[in-house]
mmCIF file of C-alpha atoms and ligand atoms in Angstrom:
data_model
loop_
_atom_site.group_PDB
_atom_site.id
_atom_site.type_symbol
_atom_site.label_atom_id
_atom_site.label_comp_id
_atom_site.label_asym_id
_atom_site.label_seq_id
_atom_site.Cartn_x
_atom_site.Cartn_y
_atom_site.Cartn_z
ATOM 1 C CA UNK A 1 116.336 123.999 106.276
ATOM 2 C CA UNK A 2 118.204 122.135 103.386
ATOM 3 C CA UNK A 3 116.388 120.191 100.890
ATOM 4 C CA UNK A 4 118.796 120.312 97.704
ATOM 5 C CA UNK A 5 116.732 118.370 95.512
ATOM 6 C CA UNK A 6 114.651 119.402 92.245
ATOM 7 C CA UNK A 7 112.600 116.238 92.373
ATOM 8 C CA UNK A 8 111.694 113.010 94.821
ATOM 9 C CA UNK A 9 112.319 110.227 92.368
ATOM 10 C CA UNK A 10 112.881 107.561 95.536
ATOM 11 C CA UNK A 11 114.365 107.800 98.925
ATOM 12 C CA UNK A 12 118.016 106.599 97.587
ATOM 13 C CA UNK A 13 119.261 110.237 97.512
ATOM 14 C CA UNK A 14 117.919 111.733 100.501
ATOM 15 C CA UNK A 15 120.487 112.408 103.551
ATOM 16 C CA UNK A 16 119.423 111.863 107.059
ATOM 17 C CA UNK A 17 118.783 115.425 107.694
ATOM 18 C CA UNK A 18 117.101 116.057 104.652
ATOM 19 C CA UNK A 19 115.104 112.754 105.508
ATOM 20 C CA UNK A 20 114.627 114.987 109.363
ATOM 21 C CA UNK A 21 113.546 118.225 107.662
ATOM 22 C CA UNK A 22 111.104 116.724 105.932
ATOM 23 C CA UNK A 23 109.335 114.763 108.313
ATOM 24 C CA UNK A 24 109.917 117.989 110.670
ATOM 25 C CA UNK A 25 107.629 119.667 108.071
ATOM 26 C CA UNK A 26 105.109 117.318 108.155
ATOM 27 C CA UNK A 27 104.617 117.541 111.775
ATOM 28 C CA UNK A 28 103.291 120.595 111.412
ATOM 29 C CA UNK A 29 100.976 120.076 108.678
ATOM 30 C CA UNK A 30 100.069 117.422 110.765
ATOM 31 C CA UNK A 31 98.684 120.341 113.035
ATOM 32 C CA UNK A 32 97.118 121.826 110.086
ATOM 33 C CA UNK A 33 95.060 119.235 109.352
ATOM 34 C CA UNK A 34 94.059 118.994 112.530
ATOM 35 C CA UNK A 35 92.196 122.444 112.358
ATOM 36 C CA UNK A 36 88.742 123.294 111.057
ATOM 37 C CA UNK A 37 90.782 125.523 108.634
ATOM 38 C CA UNK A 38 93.058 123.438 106.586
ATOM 39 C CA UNK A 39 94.686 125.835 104.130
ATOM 40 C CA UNK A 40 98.287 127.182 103.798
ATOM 41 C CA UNK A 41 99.505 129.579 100.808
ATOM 42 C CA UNK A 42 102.624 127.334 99.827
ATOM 43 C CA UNK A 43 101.699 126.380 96.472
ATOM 44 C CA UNK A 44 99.687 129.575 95.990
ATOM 45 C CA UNK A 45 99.996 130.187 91.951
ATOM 46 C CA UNK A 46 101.255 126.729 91.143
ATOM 47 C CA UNK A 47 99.804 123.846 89.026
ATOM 48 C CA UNK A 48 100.144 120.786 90.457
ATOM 49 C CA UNK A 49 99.099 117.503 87.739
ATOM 50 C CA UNK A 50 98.787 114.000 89.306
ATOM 51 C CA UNK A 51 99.829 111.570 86.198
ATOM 52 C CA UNK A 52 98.611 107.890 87.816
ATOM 53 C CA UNK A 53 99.342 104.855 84.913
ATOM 54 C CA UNK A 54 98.562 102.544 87.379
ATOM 55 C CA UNK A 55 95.109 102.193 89.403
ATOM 56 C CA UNK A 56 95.424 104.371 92.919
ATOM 57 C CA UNK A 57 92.616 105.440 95.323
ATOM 58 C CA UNK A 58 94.432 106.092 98.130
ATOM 59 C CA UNK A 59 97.780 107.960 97.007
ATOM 60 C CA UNK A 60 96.173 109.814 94.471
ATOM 61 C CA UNK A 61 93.467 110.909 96.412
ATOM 62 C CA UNK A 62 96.267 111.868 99.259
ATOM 63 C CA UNK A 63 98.213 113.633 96.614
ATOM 64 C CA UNK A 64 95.346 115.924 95.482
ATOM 65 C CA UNK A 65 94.147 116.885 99.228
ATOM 66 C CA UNK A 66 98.032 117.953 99.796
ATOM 67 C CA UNK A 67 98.117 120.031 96.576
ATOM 68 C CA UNK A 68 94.793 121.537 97.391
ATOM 69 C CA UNK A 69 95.476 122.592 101.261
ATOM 70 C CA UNK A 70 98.610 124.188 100.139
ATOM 71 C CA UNK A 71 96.377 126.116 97.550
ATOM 72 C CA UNK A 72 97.751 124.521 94.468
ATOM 73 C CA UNK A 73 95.711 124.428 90.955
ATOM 74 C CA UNK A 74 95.487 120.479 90.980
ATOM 75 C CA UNK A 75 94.459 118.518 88.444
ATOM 76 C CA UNK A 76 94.540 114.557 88.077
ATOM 77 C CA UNK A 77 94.951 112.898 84.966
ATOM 78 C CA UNK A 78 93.939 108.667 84.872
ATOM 79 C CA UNK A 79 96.741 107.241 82.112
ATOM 80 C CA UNK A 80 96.022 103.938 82.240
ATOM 81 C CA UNK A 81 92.774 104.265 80.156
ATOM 82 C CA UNK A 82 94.049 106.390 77.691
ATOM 83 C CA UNK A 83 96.565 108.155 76.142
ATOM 84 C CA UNK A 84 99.137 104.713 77.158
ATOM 85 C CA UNK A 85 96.145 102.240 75.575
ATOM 86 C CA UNK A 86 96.717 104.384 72.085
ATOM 87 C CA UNK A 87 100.353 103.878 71.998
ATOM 88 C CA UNK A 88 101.751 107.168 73.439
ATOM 89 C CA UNK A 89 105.450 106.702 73.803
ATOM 90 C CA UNK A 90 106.238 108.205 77.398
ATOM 91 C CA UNK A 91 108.271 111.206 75.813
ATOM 92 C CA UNK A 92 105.663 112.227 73.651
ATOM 93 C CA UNK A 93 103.770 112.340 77.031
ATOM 94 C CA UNK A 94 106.313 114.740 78.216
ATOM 95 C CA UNK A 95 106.393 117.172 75.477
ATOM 96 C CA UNK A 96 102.351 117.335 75.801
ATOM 97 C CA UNK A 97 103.198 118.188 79.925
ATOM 98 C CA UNK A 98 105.753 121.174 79.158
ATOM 99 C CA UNK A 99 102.972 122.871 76.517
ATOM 100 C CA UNK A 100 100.735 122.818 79.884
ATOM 101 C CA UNK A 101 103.257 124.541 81.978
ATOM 102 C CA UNK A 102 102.941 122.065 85.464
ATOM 103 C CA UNK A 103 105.033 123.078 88.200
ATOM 104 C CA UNK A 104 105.187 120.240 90.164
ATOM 105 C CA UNK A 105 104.093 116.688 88.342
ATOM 106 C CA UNK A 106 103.234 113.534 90.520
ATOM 107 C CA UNK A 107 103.527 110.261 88.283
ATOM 108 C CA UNK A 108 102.736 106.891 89.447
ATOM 109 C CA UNK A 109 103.978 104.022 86.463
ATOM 110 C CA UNK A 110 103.648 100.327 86.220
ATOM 111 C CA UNK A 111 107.566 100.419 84.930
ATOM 112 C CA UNK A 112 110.693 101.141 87.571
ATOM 113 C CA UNK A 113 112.409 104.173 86.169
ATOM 114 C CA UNK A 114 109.892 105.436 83.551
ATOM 115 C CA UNK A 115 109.573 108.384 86.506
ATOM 116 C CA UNK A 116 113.018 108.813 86.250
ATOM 117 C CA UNK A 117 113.178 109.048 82.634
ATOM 118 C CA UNK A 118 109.885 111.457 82.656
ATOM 119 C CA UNK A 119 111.688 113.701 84.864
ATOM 120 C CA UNK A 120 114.706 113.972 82.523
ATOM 121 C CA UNK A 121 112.449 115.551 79.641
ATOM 122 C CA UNK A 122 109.726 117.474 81.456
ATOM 123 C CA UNK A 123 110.854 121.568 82.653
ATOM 124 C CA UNK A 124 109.195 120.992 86.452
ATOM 125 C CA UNK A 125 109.644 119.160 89.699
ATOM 126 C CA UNK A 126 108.568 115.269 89.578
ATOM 127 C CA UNK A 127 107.275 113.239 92.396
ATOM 128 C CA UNK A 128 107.806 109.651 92.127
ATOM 129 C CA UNK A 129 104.098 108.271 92.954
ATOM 130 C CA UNK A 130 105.638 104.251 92.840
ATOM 131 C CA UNK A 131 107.372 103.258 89.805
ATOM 132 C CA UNK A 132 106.942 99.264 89.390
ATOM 133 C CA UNK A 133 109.035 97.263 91.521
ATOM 134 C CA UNK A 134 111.285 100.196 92.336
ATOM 135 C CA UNK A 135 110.747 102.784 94.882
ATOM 136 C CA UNK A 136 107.502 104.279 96.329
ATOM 137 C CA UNK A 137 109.284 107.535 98.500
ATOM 138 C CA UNK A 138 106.367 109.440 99.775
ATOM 139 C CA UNK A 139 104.943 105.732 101.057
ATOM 140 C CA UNK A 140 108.194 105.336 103.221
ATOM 141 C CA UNK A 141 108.348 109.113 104.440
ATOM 142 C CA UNK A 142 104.968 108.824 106.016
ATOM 143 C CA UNK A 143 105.690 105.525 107.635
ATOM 144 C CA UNK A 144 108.704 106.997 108.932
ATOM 145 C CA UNK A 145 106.742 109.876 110.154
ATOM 146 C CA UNK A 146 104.286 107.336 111.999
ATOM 147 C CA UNK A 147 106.896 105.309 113.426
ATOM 148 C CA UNK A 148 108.386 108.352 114.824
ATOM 149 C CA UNK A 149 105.284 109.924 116.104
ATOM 150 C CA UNK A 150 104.472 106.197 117.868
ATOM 151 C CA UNK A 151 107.868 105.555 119.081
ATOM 152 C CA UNK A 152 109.441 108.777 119.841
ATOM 153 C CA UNK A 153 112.549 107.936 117.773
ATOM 154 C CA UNK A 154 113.356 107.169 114.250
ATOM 155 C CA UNK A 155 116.942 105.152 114.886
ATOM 156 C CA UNK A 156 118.206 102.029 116.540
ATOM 157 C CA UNK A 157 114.654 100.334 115.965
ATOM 158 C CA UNK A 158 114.157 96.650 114.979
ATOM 159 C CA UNK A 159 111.769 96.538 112.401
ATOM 160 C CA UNK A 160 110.420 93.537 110.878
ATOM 161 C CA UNK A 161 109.193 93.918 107.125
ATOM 162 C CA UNK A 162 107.371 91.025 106.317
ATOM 163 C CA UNK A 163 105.548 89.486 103.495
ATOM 164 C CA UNK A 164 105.699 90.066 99.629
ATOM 165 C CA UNK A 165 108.786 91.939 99.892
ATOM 166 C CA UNK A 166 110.003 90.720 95.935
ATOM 167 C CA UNK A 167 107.189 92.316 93.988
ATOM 168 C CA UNK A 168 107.021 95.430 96.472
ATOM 169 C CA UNK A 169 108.551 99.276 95.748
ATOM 170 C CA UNK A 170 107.344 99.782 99.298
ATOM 171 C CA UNK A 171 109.834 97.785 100.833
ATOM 172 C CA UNK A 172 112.571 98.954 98.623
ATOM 173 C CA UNK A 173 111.784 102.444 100.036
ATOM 174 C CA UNK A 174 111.101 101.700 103.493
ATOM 175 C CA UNK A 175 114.714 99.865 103.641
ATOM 176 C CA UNK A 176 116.408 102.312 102.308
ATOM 177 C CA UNK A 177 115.005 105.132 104.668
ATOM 178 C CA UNK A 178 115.136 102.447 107.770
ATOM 179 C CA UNK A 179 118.607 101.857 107.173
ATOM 180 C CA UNK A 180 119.869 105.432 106.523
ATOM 181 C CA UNK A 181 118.191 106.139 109.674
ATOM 182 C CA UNK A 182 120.495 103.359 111.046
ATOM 183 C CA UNK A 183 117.617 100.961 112.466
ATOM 184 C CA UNK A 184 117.692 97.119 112.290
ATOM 185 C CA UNK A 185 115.886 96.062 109.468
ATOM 186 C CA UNK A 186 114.935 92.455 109.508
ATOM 187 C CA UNK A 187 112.410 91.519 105.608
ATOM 188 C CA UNK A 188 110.186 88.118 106.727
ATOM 189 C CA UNK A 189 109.355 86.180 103.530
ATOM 190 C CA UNK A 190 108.814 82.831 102.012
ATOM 191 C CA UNK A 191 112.008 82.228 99.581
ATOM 192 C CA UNK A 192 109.887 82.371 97.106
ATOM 193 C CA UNK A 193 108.792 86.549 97.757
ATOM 194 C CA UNK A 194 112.344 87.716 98.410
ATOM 195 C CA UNK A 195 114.188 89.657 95.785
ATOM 196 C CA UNK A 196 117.479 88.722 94.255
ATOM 197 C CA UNK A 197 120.478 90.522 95.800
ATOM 198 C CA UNK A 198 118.674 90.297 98.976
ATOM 199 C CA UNK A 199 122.514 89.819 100.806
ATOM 200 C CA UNK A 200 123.923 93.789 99.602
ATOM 201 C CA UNK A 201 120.217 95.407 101.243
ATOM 202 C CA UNK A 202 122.366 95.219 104.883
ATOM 203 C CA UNK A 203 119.064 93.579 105.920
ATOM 204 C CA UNK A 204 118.670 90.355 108.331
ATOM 205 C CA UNK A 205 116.780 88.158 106.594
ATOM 206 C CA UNK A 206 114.237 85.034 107.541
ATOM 207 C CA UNK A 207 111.346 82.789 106.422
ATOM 208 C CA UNK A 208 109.887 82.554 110.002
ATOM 209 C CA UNK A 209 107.671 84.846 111.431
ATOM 210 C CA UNK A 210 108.033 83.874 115.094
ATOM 211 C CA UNK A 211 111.798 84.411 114.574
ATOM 212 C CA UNK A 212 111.420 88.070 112.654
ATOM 213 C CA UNK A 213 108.754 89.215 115.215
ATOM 214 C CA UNK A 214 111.074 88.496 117.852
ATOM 215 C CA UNK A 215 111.349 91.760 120.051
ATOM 216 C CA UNK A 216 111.044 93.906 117.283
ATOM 217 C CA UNK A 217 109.322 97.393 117.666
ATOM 218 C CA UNK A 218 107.359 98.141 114.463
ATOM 219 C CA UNK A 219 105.773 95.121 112.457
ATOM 220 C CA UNK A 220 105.399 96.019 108.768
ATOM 221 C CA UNK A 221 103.122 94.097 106.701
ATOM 222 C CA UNK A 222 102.756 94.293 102.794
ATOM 223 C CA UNK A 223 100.170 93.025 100.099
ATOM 224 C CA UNK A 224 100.320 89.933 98.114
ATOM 225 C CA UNK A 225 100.731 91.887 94.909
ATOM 226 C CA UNK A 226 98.943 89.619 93.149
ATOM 227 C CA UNK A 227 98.587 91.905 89.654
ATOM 228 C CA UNK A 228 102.978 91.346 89.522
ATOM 229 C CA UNK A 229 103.272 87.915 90.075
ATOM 230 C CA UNK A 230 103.003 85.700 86.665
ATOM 231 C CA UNK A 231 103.283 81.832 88.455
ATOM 232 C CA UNK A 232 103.265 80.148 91.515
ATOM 233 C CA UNK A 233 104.736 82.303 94.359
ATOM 234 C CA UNK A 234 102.474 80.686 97.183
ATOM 235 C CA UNK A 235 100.962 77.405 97.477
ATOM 236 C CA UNK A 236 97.856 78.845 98.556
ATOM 237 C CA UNK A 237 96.985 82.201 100.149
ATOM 238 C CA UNK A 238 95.373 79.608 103.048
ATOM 239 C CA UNK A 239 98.318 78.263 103.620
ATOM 240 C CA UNK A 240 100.127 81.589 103.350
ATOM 241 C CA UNK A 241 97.863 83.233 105.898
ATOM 242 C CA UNK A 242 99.232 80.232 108.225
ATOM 243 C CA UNK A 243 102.775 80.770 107.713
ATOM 244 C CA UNK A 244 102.963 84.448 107.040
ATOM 245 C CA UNK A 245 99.491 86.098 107.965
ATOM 246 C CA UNK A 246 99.549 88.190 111.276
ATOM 247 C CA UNK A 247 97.420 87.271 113.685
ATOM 248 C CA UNK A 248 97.590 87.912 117.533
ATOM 249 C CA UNK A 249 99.520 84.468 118.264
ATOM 250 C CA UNK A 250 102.836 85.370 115.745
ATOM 251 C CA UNK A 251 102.579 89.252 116.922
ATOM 252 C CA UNK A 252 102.962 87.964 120.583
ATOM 253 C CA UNK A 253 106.626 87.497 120.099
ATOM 254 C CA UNK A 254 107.264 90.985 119.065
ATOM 255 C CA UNK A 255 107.610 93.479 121.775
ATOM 256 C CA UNK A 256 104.666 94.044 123.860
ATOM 257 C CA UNK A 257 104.396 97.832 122.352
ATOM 258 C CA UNK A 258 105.090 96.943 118.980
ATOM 259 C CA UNK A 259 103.124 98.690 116.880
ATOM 260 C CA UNK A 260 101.260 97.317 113.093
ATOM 261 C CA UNK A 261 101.418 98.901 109.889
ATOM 262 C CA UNK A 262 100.349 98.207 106.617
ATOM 263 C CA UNK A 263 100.694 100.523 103.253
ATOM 264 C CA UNK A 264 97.203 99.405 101.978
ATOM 265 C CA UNK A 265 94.794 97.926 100.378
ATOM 266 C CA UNK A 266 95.008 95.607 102.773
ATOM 267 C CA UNK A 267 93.847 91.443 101.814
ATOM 268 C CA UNK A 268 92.419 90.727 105.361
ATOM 269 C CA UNK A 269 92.680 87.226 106.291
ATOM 270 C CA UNK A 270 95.736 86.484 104.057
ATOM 271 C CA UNK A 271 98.362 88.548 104.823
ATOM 272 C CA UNK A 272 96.543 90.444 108.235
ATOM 273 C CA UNK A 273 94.044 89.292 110.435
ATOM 274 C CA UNK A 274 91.407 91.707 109.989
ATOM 275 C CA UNK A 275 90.391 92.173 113.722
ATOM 276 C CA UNK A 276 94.304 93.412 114.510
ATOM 277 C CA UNK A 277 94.080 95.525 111.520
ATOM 278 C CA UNK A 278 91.355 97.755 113.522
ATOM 279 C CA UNK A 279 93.026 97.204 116.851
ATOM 280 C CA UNK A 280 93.683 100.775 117.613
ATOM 281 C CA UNK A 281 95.383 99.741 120.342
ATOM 282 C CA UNK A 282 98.177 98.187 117.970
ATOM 283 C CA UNK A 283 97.575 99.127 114.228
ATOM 284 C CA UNK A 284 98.788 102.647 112.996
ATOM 285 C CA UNK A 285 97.374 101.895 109.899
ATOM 286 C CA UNK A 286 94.659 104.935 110.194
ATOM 287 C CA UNK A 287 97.251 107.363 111.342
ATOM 288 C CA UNK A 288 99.580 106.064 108.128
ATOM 289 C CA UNK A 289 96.466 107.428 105.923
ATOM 290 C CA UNK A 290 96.749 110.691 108.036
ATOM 291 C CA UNK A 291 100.695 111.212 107.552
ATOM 292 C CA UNK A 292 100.490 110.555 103.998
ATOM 293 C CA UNK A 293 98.423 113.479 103.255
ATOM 294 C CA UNK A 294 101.083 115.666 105.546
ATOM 295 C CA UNK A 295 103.878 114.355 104.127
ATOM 296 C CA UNK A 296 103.151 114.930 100.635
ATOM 297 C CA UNK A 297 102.500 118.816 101.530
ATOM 298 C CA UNK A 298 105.258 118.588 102.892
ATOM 299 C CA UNK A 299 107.824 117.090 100.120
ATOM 300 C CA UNK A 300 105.762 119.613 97.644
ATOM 301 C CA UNK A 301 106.218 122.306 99.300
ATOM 302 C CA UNK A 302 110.300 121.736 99.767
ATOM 303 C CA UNK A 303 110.201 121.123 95.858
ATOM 304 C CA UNK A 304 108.554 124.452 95.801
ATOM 305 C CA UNK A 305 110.507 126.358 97.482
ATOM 306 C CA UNK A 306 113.693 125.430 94.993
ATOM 307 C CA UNK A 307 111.338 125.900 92.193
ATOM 308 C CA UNK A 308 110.511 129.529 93.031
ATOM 309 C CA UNK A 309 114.559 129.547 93.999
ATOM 310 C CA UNK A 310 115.541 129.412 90.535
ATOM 311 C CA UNK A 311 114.819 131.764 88.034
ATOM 312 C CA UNK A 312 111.599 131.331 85.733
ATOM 313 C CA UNK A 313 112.743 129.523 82.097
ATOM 314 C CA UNK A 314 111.790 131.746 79.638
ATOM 315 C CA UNK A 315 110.289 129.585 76.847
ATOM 316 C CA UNK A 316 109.663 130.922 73.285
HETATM 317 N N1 LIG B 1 99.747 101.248 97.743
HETATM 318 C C1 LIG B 1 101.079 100.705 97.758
HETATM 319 C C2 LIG B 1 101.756 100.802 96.401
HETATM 320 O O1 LIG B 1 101.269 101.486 95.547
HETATM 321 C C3 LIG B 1 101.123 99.334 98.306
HETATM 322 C C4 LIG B 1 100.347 98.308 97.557
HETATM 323 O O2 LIG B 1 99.730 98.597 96.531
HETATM 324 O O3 LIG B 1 100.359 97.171 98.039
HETATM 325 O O4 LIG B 1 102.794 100.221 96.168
#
């Protein structure tokens, strides 16, 4: 099993097999989460702290379930309402993390690559929570470990990303990992939500959803992410939901076993029809919830096991 990394910043350095060790993993804390008895020994000893600068229910929560089923001392610290509303710088942060002695620190930011810069000045292993626009890693392992699980395969997939693809980390991630995987990755957008640079991403790319849905095997919705956009991105979210919300009409032209995910929260009736969005028979959404908590044991418990590889830091 090799995992050579000392943090998960974003998906951008993983290798394929790394990418299949780690989902491999998760399969079987899958299992263990399954079972009335839910604890492994992993993190036995360590101190997990969950650093969030930016509002989270459902990642944070997922992060501190992982921790604590891997028997981790967890504790979860809410920035935004105070130490970053007095003025604390984000290395002044990091010196107040390394007198607390963490061993594994999971930071969620407003800014793209204030994790990365956090992880240059604290002494333990970072995981990259979503970092602004930027990358959101653990999001795109445990929709790669859904699509897998619901398709059998992780390669030569079409998957259509669709939606507000310019504001979103999660689509960053999940086209990096798509593509590494080598599946066809086709982002759905109005011009208007697409990035800049869109043409290196080795991504087909569209403003029609009957056109992106065509055939493809996983349909990915994402948010309006409404708290990053400063003017006006959509005429109106009704006429968005025509366009670009998916109902059962524009997921019709996808295959007939397509399935439908979404990363949450999810705005139902603008960018999902809310009665598809409980379709068990096509939304994966529920099990995406699942997989995140078993993919987050187990990317901590890889980071672990290089932590407890190296030898202790003596500090005086
Ligand atoms: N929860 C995801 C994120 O933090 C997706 C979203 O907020 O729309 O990026």
């Amino acid at each position: 099993m090799r995992f050579d990394h000392r943090h998960l910043l974003g998906i951008d350095p993983l290798r394929p097999d790394e990418i299949v060790t780690l989902l491999d993993l998760a399969d079987r804390y899958v299992a263990l989460g399954r079972q009335r008895e839910k604890h492994a020994t992993s993190l036995a000893g360590l101190t997990q702290v969950n650093m969030f600068f930016e509002n989270s229910t459902r990642t944070q929560a997922s992060f501190e379930l992982a921790g604590k089923r891997l028997g981790a001392d967890v504790m979860s610290m809410s920035m935004q309402a105070s130490s970053i509303k007095k003025g604390e710088t984000l290395i002044d942060t990091a010196m107040t993390l390394n007198a607390m002695h963490p061993d594994l620190l999971v930071v969620r930011h407003p800014q793209s690559g204030a994790v990365d810069l956090l992880a240059q000045k604290v002494r333990c292993a970072v995981i990259n929570a979503g970092d602004g626009r930027h990358e959101h890693p653990t999001q795109a392992l445990l929709d790669a470990l859904t699509i897998r699980r619901a398709k059998g395969r992780l390669h030569r997939l079409t998957v259509a990303i669709c939606g507000d693809i310019a504001h979103s980390r999660v689509a960053r991630s999940n086209i990096l990992l798509l593509h590494r995987m080598e599946n066809r990755v086709r982002l759905v957008a109005p011009p208007t939500l697409l990035p800049a640079g869109i043409d290196g991403f080795g991504v087909e790319v569209t403003h029609d959803m009957r056109e992106g849905l065509k055939d493809a095997d996983v349909v990915m919705m994402l948010r309006l992410q409404k708290e990053r956009m400063d003017g006006g991105f959509i005429p109106s979210e009704r006429e968005y939901y025509h366009r670009y919300g998916l109902d059962a009409e524009k997921l019709a032209h996808a295959k007939e076993d397509a399935i439908v995910m979404h990363p949450g929260p999810m705005n139902r009736g603008v960018e999902i029809d809310g009665t598809l969005a409980d379709d068990i028979n096509r939304s994966v959404i529920q099990e995406q919830v699942e997989m995140g908590v078993a993919v987050r044991m187990a990317a901590m418990d890889l980071l672990a096991r290089n932590l407890r590889a190296r030898p202790t830091e003596v500090i005086t």
